[in-house]
mmCIF file of C-alpha atoms in Angstrom:
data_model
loop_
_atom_site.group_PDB
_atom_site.id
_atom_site.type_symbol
_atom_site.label_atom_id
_atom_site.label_comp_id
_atom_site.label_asym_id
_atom_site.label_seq_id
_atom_site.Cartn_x
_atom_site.Cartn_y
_atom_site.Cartn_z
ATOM 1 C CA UNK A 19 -4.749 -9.331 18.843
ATOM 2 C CA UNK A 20 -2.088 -8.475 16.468
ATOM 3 C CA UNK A 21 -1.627 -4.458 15.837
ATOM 4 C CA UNK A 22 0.922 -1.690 14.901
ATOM 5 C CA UNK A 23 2.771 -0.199 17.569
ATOM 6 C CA UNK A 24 5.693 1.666 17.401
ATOM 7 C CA UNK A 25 9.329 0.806 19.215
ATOM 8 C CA UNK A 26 11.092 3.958 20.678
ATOM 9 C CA UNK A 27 15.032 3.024 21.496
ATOM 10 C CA UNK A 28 17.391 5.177 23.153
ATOM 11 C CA UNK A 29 20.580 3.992 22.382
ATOM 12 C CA UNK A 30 24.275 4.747 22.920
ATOM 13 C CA UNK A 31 25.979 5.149 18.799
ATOM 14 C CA UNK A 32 27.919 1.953 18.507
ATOM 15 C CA UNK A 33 28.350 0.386 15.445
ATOM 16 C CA UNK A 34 26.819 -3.275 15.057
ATOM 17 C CA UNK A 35 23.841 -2.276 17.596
ATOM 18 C CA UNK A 36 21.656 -1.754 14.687
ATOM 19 C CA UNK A 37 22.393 -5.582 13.647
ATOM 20 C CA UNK A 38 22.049 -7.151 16.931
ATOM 21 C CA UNK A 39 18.613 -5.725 17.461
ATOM 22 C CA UNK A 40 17.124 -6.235 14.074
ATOM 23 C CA UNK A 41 18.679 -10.032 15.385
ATOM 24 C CA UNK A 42 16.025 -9.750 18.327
ATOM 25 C CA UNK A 43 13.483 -9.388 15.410
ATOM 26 C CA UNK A 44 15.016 -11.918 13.511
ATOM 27 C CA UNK A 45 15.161 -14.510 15.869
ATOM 28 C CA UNK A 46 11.209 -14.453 16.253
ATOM 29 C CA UNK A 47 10.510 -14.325 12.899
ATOM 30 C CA UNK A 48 8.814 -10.724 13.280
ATOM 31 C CA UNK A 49 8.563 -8.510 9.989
ATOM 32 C CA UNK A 50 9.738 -4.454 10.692
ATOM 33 C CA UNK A 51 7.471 -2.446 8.723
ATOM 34 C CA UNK A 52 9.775 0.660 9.495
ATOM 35 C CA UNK A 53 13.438 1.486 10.400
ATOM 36 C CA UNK A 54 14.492 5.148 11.123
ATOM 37 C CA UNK A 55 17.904 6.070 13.139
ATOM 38 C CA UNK A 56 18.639 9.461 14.215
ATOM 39 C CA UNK A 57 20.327 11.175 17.348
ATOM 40 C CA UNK A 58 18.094 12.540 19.802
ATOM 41 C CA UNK A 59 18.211 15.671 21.663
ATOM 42 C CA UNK A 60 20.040 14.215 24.014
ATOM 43 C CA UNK A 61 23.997 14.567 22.786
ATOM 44 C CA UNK A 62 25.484 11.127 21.878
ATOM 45 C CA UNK A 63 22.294 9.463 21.846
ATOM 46 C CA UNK A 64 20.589 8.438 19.084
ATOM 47 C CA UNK A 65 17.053 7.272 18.551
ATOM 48 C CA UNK A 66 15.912 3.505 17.004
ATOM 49 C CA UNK A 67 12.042 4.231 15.452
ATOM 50 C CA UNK A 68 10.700 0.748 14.478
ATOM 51 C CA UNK A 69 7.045 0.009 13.764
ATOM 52 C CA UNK A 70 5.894 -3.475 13.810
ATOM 53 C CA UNK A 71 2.372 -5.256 14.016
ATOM 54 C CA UNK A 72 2.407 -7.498 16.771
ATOM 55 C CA UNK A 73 0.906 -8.424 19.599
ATOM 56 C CA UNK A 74 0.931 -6.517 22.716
ATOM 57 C CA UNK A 75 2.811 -9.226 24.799
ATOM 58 C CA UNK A 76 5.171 -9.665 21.641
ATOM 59 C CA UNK A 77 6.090 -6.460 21.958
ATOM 60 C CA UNK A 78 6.358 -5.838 25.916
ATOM 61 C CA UNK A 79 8.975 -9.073 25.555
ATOM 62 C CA UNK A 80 10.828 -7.301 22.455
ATOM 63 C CA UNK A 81 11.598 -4.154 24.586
ATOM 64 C CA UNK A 82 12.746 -6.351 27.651
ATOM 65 C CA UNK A 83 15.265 -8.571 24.985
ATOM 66 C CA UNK A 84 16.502 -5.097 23.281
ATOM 67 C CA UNK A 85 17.005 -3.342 26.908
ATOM 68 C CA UNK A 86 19.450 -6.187 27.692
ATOM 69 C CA UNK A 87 21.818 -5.025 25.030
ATOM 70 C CA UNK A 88 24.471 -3.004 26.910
ATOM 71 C CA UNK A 89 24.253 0.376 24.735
ATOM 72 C CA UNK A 90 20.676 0.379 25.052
ATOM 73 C CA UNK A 91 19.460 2.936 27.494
ATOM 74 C CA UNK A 92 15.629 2.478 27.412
ATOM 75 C CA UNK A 93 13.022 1.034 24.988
ATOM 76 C CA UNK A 94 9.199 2.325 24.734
ATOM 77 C CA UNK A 95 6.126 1.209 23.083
ATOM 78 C CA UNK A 96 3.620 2.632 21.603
ATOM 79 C CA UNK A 97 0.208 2.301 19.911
ATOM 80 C CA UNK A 98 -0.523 4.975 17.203
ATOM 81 C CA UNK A 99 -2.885 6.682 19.406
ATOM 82 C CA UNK A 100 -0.171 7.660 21.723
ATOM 83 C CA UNK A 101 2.311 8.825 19.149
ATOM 84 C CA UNK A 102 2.475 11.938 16.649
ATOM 85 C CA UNK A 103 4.102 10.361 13.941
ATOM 86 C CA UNK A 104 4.453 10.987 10.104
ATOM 87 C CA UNK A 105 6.278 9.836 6.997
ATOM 88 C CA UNK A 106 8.184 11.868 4.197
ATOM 89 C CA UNK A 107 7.134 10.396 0.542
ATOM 90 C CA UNK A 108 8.531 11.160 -3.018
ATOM 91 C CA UNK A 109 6.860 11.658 -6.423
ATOM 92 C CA UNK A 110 8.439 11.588 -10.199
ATOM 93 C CA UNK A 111 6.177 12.568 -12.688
ATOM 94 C CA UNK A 112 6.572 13.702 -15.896
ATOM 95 C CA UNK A 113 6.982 17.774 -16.138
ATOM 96 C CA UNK A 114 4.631 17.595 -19.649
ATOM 97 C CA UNK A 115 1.719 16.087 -17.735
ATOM 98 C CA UNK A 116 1.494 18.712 -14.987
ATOM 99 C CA UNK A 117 1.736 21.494 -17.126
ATOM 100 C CA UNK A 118 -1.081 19.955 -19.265
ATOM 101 C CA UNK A 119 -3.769 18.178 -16.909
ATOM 102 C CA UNK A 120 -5.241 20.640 -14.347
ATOM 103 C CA UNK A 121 -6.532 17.735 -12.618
ATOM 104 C CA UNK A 122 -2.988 16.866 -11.545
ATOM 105 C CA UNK A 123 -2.186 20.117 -10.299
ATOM 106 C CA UNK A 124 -4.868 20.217 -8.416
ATOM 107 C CA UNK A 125 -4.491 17.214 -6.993
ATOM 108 C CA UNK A 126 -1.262 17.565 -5.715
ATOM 109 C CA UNK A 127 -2.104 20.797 -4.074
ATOM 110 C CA UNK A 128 -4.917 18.721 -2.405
ATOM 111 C CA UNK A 129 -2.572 16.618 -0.990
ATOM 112 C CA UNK A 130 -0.103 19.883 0.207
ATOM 113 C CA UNK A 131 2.678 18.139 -2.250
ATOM 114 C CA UNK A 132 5.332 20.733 -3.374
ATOM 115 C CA UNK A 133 8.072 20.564 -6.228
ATOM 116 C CA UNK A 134 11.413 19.761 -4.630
ATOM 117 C CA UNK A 135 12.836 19.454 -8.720
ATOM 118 C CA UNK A 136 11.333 20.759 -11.584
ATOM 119 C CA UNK A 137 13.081 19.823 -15.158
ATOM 120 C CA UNK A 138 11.780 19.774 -18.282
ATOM 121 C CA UNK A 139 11.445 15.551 -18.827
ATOM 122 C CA UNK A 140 10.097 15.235 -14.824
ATOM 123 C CA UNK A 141 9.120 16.955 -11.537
ATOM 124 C CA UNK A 142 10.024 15.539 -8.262
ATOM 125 C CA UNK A 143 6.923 16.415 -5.511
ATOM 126 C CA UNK A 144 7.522 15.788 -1.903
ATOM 127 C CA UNK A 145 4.891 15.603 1.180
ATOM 128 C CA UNK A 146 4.075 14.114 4.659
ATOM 129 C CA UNK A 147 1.537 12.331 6.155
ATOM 130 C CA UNK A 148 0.327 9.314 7.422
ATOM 131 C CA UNK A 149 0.562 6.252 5.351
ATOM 132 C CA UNK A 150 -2.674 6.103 3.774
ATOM 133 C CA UNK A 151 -2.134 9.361 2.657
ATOM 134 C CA UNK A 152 0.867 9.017 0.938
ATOM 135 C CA UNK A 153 -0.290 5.611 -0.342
ATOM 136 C CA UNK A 154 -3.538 7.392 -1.834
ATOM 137 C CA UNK A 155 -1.584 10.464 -3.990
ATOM 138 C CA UNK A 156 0.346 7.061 -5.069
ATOM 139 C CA UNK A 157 -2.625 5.347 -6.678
ATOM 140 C CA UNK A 158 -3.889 8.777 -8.007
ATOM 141 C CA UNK A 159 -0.548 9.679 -9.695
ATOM 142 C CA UNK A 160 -0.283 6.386 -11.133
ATOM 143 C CA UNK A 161 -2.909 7.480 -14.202
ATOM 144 C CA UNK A 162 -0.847 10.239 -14.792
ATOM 145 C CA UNK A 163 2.612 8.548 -15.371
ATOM 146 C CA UNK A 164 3.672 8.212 -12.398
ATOM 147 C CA UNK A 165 7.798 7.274 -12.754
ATOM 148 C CA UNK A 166 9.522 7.057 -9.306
ATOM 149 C CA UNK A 167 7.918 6.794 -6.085
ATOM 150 C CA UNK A 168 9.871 6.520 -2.640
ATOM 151 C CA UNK A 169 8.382 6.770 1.164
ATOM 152 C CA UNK A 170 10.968 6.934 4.204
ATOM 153 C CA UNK A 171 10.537 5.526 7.583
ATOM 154 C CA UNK A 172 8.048 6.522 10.013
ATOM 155 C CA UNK A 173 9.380 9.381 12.272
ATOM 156 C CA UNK A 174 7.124 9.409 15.737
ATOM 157 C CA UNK A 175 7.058 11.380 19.044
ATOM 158 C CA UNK A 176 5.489 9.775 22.015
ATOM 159 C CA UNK A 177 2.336 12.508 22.969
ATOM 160 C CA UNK A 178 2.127 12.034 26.648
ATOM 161 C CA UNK A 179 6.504 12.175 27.349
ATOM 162 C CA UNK A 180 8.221 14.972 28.868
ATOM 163 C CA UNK A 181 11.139 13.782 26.083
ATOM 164 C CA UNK A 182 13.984 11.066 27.608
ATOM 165 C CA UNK A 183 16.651 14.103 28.236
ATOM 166 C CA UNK A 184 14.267 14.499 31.126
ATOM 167 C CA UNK A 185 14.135 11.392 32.410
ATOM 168 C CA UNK A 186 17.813 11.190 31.754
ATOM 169 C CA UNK A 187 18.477 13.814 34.086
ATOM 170 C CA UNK A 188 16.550 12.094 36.951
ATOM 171 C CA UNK A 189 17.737 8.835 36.798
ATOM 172 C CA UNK A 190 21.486 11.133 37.057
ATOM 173 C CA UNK A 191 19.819 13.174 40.405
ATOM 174 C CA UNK A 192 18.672 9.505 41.629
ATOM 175 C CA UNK A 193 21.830 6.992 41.021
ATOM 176 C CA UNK A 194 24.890 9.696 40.202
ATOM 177 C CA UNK A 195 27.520 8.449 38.361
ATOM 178 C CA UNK A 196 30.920 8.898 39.998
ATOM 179 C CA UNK A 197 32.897 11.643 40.228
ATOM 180 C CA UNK A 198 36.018 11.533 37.497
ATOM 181 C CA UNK A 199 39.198 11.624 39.281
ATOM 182 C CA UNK A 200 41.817 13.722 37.261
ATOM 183 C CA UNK A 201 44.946 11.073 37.116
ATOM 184 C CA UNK A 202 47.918 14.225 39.161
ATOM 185 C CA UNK A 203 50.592 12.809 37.106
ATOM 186 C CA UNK A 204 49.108 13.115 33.177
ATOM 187 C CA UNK A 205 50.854 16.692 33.148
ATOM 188 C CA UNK A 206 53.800 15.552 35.020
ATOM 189 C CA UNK A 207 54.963 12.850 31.903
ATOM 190 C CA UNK A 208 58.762 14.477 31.988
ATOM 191 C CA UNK A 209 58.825 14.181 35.670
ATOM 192 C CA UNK A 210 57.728 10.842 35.874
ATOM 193 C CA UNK A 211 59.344 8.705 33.607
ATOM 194 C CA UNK A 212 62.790 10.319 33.313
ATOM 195 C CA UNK A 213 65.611 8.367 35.524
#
């Protein structure tokens, strides 16, 4: 049965990795709901968030075919009950309406929506939340004039991880990498290659 789950990608920064995974999506004719790139706390990694709505055996398979991409470190899975996740949403409305319908106000203090601009033609309210949340203030602002709306990608962290810098570290104690060998002549240029 087809649901959401959310893909987790540790990945090395290379440019064109981004476009040969959403390939791997492409490919099989699967629809991302959400995109979100960031580094992780693990320097020169950065973190792929994509949410999908799939099957589980889809997605097990999608993880194995993005792992075999050589900057990719590791790829997780997720449903949304083993995530904390939110999104970041933006409302434009106009300034006059606020200041005149108490309804709105008190709406978006409902909703825990704070100005981010105030001017005198609009206001610009952000907040976070899960998507039904943001999608409701949406449909309730609408009445009101609602001018501009935008929503970013779904930002997640898996509940039950001890984070991948962890795991990171233990695959280094397990299989070390080996030991750089300083080249003895790279200070000795002058020495070397003068006749």
């Amino acid at each position: 049965m087809k649901q959401e789950y959310t893909i987790t990608v540790y990945t090395e920064n290379q440019v064109g990795l981004l476009n040969r995974i959403a390939i791997i999506f492409t490919r099989r004719k699967i629809n991302i709901d959400s995109l979100n790139t960031s580094p992780s706390e693990v320097e020169s990694v950065h973190r792929f968030t994509i949410v999908i709505n799939e099957t589980e055996d889809v997605v097990r398979k999608l993880c194995r075919q993005i792992e075999k991409q050589v900057e990719v470190l590791k790829a997780y899975y997720n449903t949304n009950e083993e995530i904390v996740w939110q999104e970041l949403a933006m409302y434009k409305v106009p300034t006059d309406v606020i200041a005149e319908k108490v309804k709105v106000e008190r709406l978006l203090r409902e909703y825990g929506a704070k100005a981010v601009v105030i001017r005198h033609d609009y206001t610009v309210f952000e907040t976070s939340g899960h998507r039904e949340e943001i999608d409701s203030l949406m449909k309730a602002l609408e009445p009101y004039g609602l001018i501009e709306f935008v929503r970013s990608a779904r930002v997640a962290i898996i509940k039950s991880s001890a984070g991948f810098h962890e795991k990171l570290k233990e695959f280094e104690r397990k299989q070390p990498g080996e030991d750089v060998i300083e080249n003895e002549y790279l200070n000795k240029q002058e020495e070397v290659f003068t006749m």
